[in-house]
Amino acid sequence: DKMKLFQLAFTAVSGGLAWGALYFAIERFVRSSGFQKNKSPAQVSCRAVCVLHALGVCVLSSISNFIVGPWAYRGIGLPNTPLHNQIMEFSLSYFVFDLVWCIWTGDEEL
């Protein structure tokens, strides 16, 4: 099961890099458009990525629960479906991005 752990770590890191690429694309747009008024471009960009992650997780979870199944409240204790695992990997990769962003910018206090 070392292969599964490696695959999870690879997915988390590569997904974190994808979130980072999206962040830099949004930040470049924010800087070039003069969109921000009182916030730094880094804060605005990070919040935009956060909103995109939240929307993605809500949509994927709704699809998992209402379309693919099983119903979350009747399937308690059942093994995860592949879609459940993909949703968790999606969120884990965002967590990696957010952790690196907080450490990199030093904007958040621990």
CSV table of N, CA and C in Angstrom, one decimal:
chain,number,residue,atom,x,y,z
A,1,ASP,N,0.8,-1.2,0.0
A,1,ASP,CA,0.0,0.0,0.0
A,1,ASP,C,0.9,1.3,0.0
A,2,LYS,N,2.2,1.1,-0.2
A,2,LYS,CA,3.0,2.2,-0.3
A,2,LYS,C,2.7,3.0,-1.6
A,3,MET,N,2.3,2.2,-2.6
A,3,MET,CA,1.9,2.8,-3.9
A,3,MET,C,0.7,3.7,-3.7
A,4,LYS,N,-0.3,3.3,-3.0
A,4,LYS,CA,-1.4,4.2,-2.8
A,4,LYS,C,-1.1,5.5,-2.0
A,5,LEU,N,-0.2,5.3,-1.0
A,5,LEU,CA,0.3,6.5,-0.3
A,5,LEU,C,1.1,7.4,-1.2
A,6,PHE,N,1.9,6.9,-2.0
A,6,PHE,CA,2.7,7.7,-3.0
A,6,PHE,C,1.7,8.4,-4.0
A,7,GLN,N,0.7,7.7,-4.4
A,7,GLN,CA,-0.2,8.2,-5.4
A,7,GLN,C,-1.0,9.4,-4.7
A,8,LEU,N,-1.4,9.2,-3.4
A,8,LEU,CA,-2.1,10.3,-2.7
A,8,LEU,C,-1.2,11.5,-2.5
A,9,ALA,N,0.1,11.3,-2.2
A,9,ALA,CA,1.0,12.4,-2.0
A,9,ALA,C,1.3,13.1,-3.3
A,10,PHE,N,1.4,12.3,-4.4
A,10,PHE,CA,1.6,12.9,-5.7
A,10,PHE,C,0.4,13.8,-6.1
A,11,THR,N,-0.8,13.2,-5.9
A,11,THR,CA,-2.0,14.0,-6.2
A,11,THR,C,-2.1,15.2,-5.4
A,12,ALA,N,-1.8,15.2,-4.1
A,12,ALA,CA,-1.9,16.4,-3.3
A,12,ALA,C,-0.9,17.4,-3.7
A,13,VAL,N,0.3,17.0,-4.0
A,13,VAL,CA,1.3,18.0,-4.4
A,13,VAL,C,1.1,18.6,-5.8
A,14,SER,N,0.7,17.7,-6.7
A,14,SER,CA,0.4,18.2,-8.1
A,14,SER,C,-0.8,19.1,-8.1
A,15,GLY,N,-1.8,18.7,-7.3
A,15,GLY,CA,-3.0,19.5,-7.2
A,15,GLY,C,-2.7,20.8,-6.5
A,16,GLY,N,-1.9,20.8,-5.5
A,16,GLY,CA,-1.4,22.1,-4.9
A,16,GLY,C,-0.7,23.0,-5.9
A,17,LEU,N,0.1,22.4,-6.7
A,17,LEU,CA,0.7,23.2,-7.8
A,17,LEU,C,-0.3,23.8,-8.8
A,18,ALA,N,-1.3,23.0,-9.1
A,18,ALA,CA,-2.4,23.5,-10.0
A,18,ALA,C,-3.1,24.6,-9.3
A,19,TRP,N,-3.4,24.5,-8.0
A,19,TRP,CA,-4.1,25.6,-7.3
A,19,TRP,C,-3.1,26.8,-7.3
A,20,GLY,N,-1.8,26.6,-7.1
A,20,GLY,CA,-0.9,27.7,-7.2
A,20,GLY,C,-0.8,28.4,-8.5
A,21,ALA,N,-0.9,27.6,-9.6
A,21,ALA,CA,-0.9,28.2,-10.9
A,21,ALA,C,-2.1,29.1,-11.1
A,22,LEU,N,-3.3,28.5,-10.7
A,22,LEU,CA,-4.5,29.3,-10.7
A,22,LEU,C,-4.4,30.6,-9.9
A,23,TYR,N,-3.8,30.5,-8.8
A,23,TYR,CA,-3.6,31.7,-7.9
A,23,TYR,C,-2.8,32.7,-8.6
A,24,PHE,N,-1.6,32.3,-9.2
A,24,PHE,CA,-0.8,33.3,-9.9
A,24,PHE,C,-1.5,33.9,-11.1
A,25,ALA,N,-2.3,33.1,-11.8
A,25,ALA,CA,-3.0,33.6,-13.0
A,25,ALA,C,-4.0,34.7,-12.5
A,26,ILE,N,-4.7,34.4,-11.4
A,26,ILE,CA,-5.7,35.4,-10.9
A,26,ILE,C,-5.0,36.6,-10.4
A,27,GLU,N,-3.8,36.4,-9.7
A,27,GLU,CA,-3.1,37.5,-9.1
A,27,GLU,C,-2.6,38.4,-10.3
A,28,ARG,N,-2.1,37.8,-11.3
A,28,ARG,CA,-1.6,38.6,-12.5
A,28,ARG,C,-2.8,39.5,-13.1
A,29,PHE,N,-4.0,38.8,-13.2
A,29,PHE,CA,-5.1,39.6,-13.7
A,29,PHE,C,-5.5,40.7,-12.7
A,30,VAL,N,-5.5,40.4,-11.4
A,30,VAL,CA,-5.8,41.5,-10.4
A,30,VAL,C,-4.9,42.6,-10.5
A,31,ARG,N,-3.6,42.3,-10.6
A,31,ARG,CA,-2.6,43.4,-10.7
A,31,ARG,C,-2.7,44.2,-11.9
A,32,SER,N,-3.0,43.6,-13.1
A,32,SER,CA,-3.0,44.3,-14.3
A,32,SER,C,-4.3,45.1,-14.5
A,33,SER,N,-5.4,44.6,-13.8
A,33,SER,CA,-6.7,45.3,-14.0
A,33,SER,C,-6.9,46.5,-13.0
A,34,GLY,N,-6.1,46.5,-12.0
A,34,GLY,CA,-6.3,47.5,-10.9
A,34,GLY,C,-7.6,47.2,-10.2
A,35,PHE,N,-8.0,46.0,-10.1
A,35,PHE,CA,-9.2,45.6,-9.5
A,35,PHE,C,-9.3,45.8,-8.0
A,36,GLN,N,-8.2,45.6,-7.3
A,36,GLN,CA,-8.3,45.7,-5.8
A,36,GLN,C,-8.3,47.2,-5.4
A,37,LYS,N,-9.0,47.4,-4.4
A,37,LYS,CA,-9.1,48.8,-3.8
A,37,LYS,C,-8.3,48.9,-2.5
A,38,ASN,N,-8.8,48.2,-1.5
A,38,ASN,CA,-8.1,48.3,-0.2
A,38,ASN,C,-7.4,47.0,0.2
A,39,LYS,N,-7.5,46.0,-0.6
A,39,LYS,CA,-6.8,44.7,-0.3
A,39,LYS,C,-5.6,44.5,-1.2
A,40,SER,N,-4.7,43.7,-0.7
A,40,SER,CA,-3.5,43.4,-1.5
A,40,SER,C,-3.9,42.4,-2.6
A,41,PRO,N,-3.3,42.4,-3.7
A,41,PRO,CA,-3.6,41.5,-4.8
A,41,PRO,C,-3.4,40.0,-4.3
A,42,ALA,N,-2.5,39.8,-3.4
A,42,ALA,CA,-2.3,38.4,-2.9
A,42,ALA,C,-3.6,37.9,-2.1
A,43,GLN,N,-4.1,38.8,-1.3
A,43,GLN,CA,-5.3,38.5,-0.5
A,43,GLN,C,-6.5,38.3,-1.4
A,44,VAL,N,-6.7,39.1,-2.4
A,44,VAL,CA,-7.8,39.0,-3.3
A,44,VAL,C,-7.7,37.7,-4.1
A,45,SER,N,-6.5,37.4,-4.6
A,45,SER,CA,-6.3,36.2,-5.4
A,45,SER,C,-6.6,34.9,-4.5
A,46,CYS,N,-6.1,34.9,-3.3
A,46,CYS,CA,-6.3,33.8,-2.4
A,46,CYS,C,-7.7,33.6,-2.1
A,47,ARG,N,-8.4,34.6,-1.9
A,47,ARG,CA,-9.9,34.5,-1.6
A,47,ARG,C,-10.6,34.0,-2.9
A,48,ALA,N,-10.2,34.5,-4.0
A,48,ALA,CA,-10.9,34.0,-5.3
A,48,ALA,C,-10.6,32.5,-5.4
A,49,VAL,N,-9.4,32.0,-5.2
A,49,VAL,CA,-9.1,30.6,-5.2
A,49,VAL,C,-9.9,29.8,-4.2
A,50,CYS,N,-10.1,30.4,-3.0
A,50,CYS,CA,-10.9,29.8,-1.9
A,50,CYS,C,-12.3,29.6,-2.4
A,51,VAL,N,-12.9,30.6,-3.0
A,51,VAL,CA,-14.3,30.6,-3.5
A,51,VAL,C,-14.4,29.5,-4.6
A,52,LEU,N,-13.4,29.4,-5.5
A,52,LEU,CA,-13.5,28.4,-6.5
A,52,LEU,C,-13.4,27.0,-5.9
A,53,HIS,N,-12.6,26.8,-4.9
A,53,HIS,CA,-12.5,25.5,-4.2
A,53,HIS,C,-13.8,25.2,-3.5
A,54,ALA,N,-14.4,26.1,-2.9
A,54,ALA,CA,-15.7,25.9,-2.2
A,54,ALA,C,-16.8,25.5,-3.2
A,55,LEU,N,-16.8,26.2,-4.3
A,55,LEU,CA,-17.8,25.9,-5.3
A,55,LEU,C,-17.6,24.5,-5.9
A,56,GLY,N,-16.4,24.2,-6.1
A,56,GLY,CA,-16.0,22.9,-6.7
A,56,GLY,C,-16.4,21.7,-5.7
A,57,VAL,N,-16.1,21.9,-4.5
A,57,VAL,CA,-16.4,20.9,-3.5
A,57,VAL,C,-17.9,20.7,-3.3
A,58,CYS,N,-18.6,21.8,-3.3
A,58,CYS,CA,-20.1,21.7,-3.2
A,58,CYS,C,-20.7,21.0,-4.4
A,59,VAL,N,-20.3,21.4,-5.6
A,59,VAL,CA,-20.8,20.7,-6.8
A,59,VAL,C,-20.5,19.2,-6.8
A,60,LEU,N,-19.2,18.9,-6.5
A,60,LEU,CA,-18.8,17.5,-6.5
A,60,LEU,C,-19.5,16.7,-5.5
A,61,SER,N,-19.7,17.3,-4.3
A,61,SER,CA,-20.4,16.6,-3.2
A,61,SER,C,-21.9,16.4,-3.5
A,62,SER,N,-22.5,17.4,-4.1
A,62,SER,CA,-23.9,17.2,-4.5
A,62,SER,C,-24.0,16.1,-5.6
A,63,ILE,N,-23.1,16.1,-6.6
A,63,ILE,CA,-23.2,15.0,-7.6
A,63,ILE,C,-23.0,13.7,-6.9
A,64,SER,N,-22.1,13.6,-6.0
A,64,SER,CA,-21.8,12.3,-5.3
A,64,SER,C,-23.0,11.9,-4.5
A,65,ASN,N,-23.7,12.8,-3.8
A,65,ASN,CA,-24.8,12.5,-2.9
A,65,ASN,C,-26.1,12.2,-3.7
A,66,PHE,N,-26.4,13.1,-4.6
A,66,PHE,CA,-27.7,13.1,-5.2
A,66,PHE,C,-27.8,12.3,-6.5
A,67,ILE,N,-26.7,12.2,-7.3
A,67,ILE,CA,-26.7,11.5,-8.6
A,67,ILE,C,-26.0,10.1,-8.5
A,68,VAL,N,-24.8,10.1,-8.1
A,68,VAL,CA,-24.0,8.9,-8.1
A,68,VAL,C,-24.4,7.9,-7.0
A,69,GLY,N,-24.6,8.5,-5.8
A,69,GLY,CA,-25.0,7.7,-4.6
A,69,GLY,C,-23.7,7.0,-4.0
A,70,PRO,N,-23.9,6.3,-2.9
A,70,PRO,CA,-25.1,6.1,-2.2
A,70,PRO,C,-25.4,7.4,-1.3
A,71,TRP,N,-26.7,7.5,-0.9
A,71,TRP,CA,-27.1,8.6,-0.1
A,71,TRP,C,-26.3,8.6,1.2
A,72,ALA,N,-25.8,9.8,1.5
A,72,ALA,CA,-24.8,9.9,2.6
A,72,ALA,C,-25.3,9.4,3.9
A,73,TYR,N,-26.5,9.6,4.2
A,73,TYR,CA,-27.1,9.3,5.5
A,73,TYR,C,-27.6,7.8,5.6
A,74,ARG,N,-27.6,7.1,4.5
A,74,ARG,CA,-28.0,5.7,4.6
A,74,ARG,C,-26.8,4.8,4.3
A,75,GLY,N,-25.7,5.4,3.8
A,75,GLY,CA,-24.5,4.6,3.5
A,75,GLY,C,-23.4,4.8,4.5
A,76,ILE,N,-23.8,5.1,5.8
A,76,ILE,CA,-22.7,5.3,6.8
A,76,ILE,C,-22.0,4.0,7.1
A,77,GLY,N,-20.7,4.1,7.1
A,77,GLY,CA,-19.9,2.9,7.3
A,77,GLY,C,-19.5,2.1,6.1
A,78,LEU,N,-20.1,2.5,4.9
A,78,LEU,CA,-19.7,1.8,3.7
A,78,LEU,C,-18.4,2.3,3.2
A,79,PRO,N,-17.7,1.5,2.4
A,79,PRO,CA,-16.4,2.0,1.8
A,79,PRO,C,-16.7,3.2,0.9
A,80,ASN,N,-15.6,4.0,0.8
A,80,ASN,CA,-15.7,5.2,-0.1
A,80,ASN,C,-15.8,4.8,-1.5
A,81,THR,N,-16.5,5.6,-2.3
A,81,THR,CA,-16.5,5.3,-3.7
A,81,THR,C,-15.3,6.1,-4.3
A,82,PRO,N,-15.0,5.8,-5.6
A,82,PRO,CA,-13.9,6.5,-6.2
A,82,PRO,C,-14.2,8.0,-6.2
A,83,LEU,N,-15.4,8.4,-6.4
A,83,LEU,CA,-15.7,9.9,-6.4
A,83,LEU,C,-15.5,10.5,-5.0
A,84,HIS,N,-15.8,9.8,-4.0
A,84,HIS,CA,-15.5,10.3,-2.6
A,84,HIS,C,-14.0,10.5,-2.5
A,85,ASN,N,-13.2,9.5,-2.9
A,85,ASN,CA,-11.8,9.7,-2.8
A,85,ASN,C,-11.3,10.9,-3.7
A,86,GLN,N,-11.8,11.1,-4.8
A,86,GLN,CA,-11.4,12.2,-5.7
A,86,GLN,C,-11.8,13.6,-5.0
A,87,ILE,N,-12.9,13.6,-4.3
A,87,ILE,CA,-13.3,14.8,-3.6
A,87,ILE,C,-12.3,15.1,-2.5
A,88,MET,N,-12.0,14.1,-1.8
A,88,MET,CA,-11.0,14.2,-0.7
A,88,MET,C,-9.6,14.7,-1.2
A,89,GLU,N,-9.2,14.1,-2.3
A,89,GLU,CA,-7.9,14.5,-2.9
A,89,GLU,C,-8.0,16.0,-3.4
A,90,PHE,N,-9.1,16.4,-4.0
A,90,PHE,CA,-9.3,17.7,-4.4
A,90,PHE,C,-9.2,18.7,-3.2
A,91,SER,N,-9.8,18.3,-2.1
A,91,SER,CA,-9.7,19.2,-0.9
A,91,SER,C,-8.3,19.1,-0.3
A,92,LEU,N,-7.7,18.0,-0.3
A,92,LEU,CA,-6.3,17.9,0.2
A,92,LEU,C,-5.3,18.7,-0.6
A,93,SER,N,-5.5,18.7,-1.9
A,93,SER,CA,-4.6,19.5,-2.7
A,93,SER,C,-4.8,21.0,-2.4
A,94,TYR,N,-6.0,21.4,-2.2
A,94,TYR,CA,-6.3,22.8,-1.8
A,94,TYR,C,-5.6,23.1,-0.5
A,95,PHE,N,-5.7,22.2,0.5
A,95,PHE,CA,-5.1,22.4,1.8
A,95,PHE,C,-3.6,22.6,1.6
A,96,VAL,N,-3.0,21.8,0.8
A,96,VAL,CA,-1.5,22.0,0.5
A,96,VAL,C,-1.2,23.4,0.0
A,97,PHE,N,-2.0,23.8,-1.0
A,97,PHE,CA,-1.8,25.2,-1.5
A,97,PHE,C,-2.0,26.2,-0.4
A,98,ASP,N,-3.1,26.1,0.4
A,98,ASP,CA,-3.4,27.1,1.4
A,98,ASP,C,-2.3,27.2,2.5
A,99,LEU,N,-1.8,26.0,2.9
A,99,LEU,CA,-0.7,25.9,3.9
A,99,LEU,C,0.5,26.6,3.4
A,100,VAL,N,0.9,26.3,2.1
A,100,VAL,CA,2.1,26.9,1.6
A,100,VAL,C,1.9,28.4,1.4
A,101,TRP,N,0.7,28.8,1.0
A,101,TRP,CA,0.4,30.2,0.8
A,101,TRP,C,0.5,31.0,2.1
A,102,CYS,N,0.0,30.4,3.2
A,102,CYS,CA,0.0,31.1,4.5
A,102,CYS,C,1.5,31.2,5.0
A,103,ILE,N,2.3,30.2,4.8
A,103,ILE,CA,3.7,30.2,5.2
A,103,ILE,C,4.5,31.2,4.3
A,104,TRP,N,4.2,31.2,3.0
A,104,TRP,CA,4.9,32.0,2.1
A,104,TRP,C,4.7,33.5,2.3
A,105,THR,N,3.4,33.8,2.5
A,105,THR,CA,3.1,35.3,2.6
A,105,THR,C,3.3,35.8,4.0
A,106,GLY,N,3.2,34.9,5.0
A,106,GLY,CA,3.2,35.3,6.4
A,106,GLY,C,2.1,36.2,6.8
A,107,ASP,N,1.0,36.1,6.0
A,107,ASP,CA,-0.1,37.0,6.2
A,107,ASP,C,-1.0,36.6,7.4
A,108,GLU,N,-1.0,35.3,7.7
A,108,GLU,CA,-1.8,34.8,8.7
A,108,GLU,C,-1.0,34.5,10.0
A,109,GLU,N,-1.5,34.8,11.1
A,109,GLU,CA,-0.8,34.5,12.3
A,109,GLU,C,-1.2,33.2,12.9
A,110,LEU,N,-0.2,32.4,13.4
A,110,LEU,CA,-0.5,31.1,14.0
A,110,LEU,C,-0.8,31.2,15.5
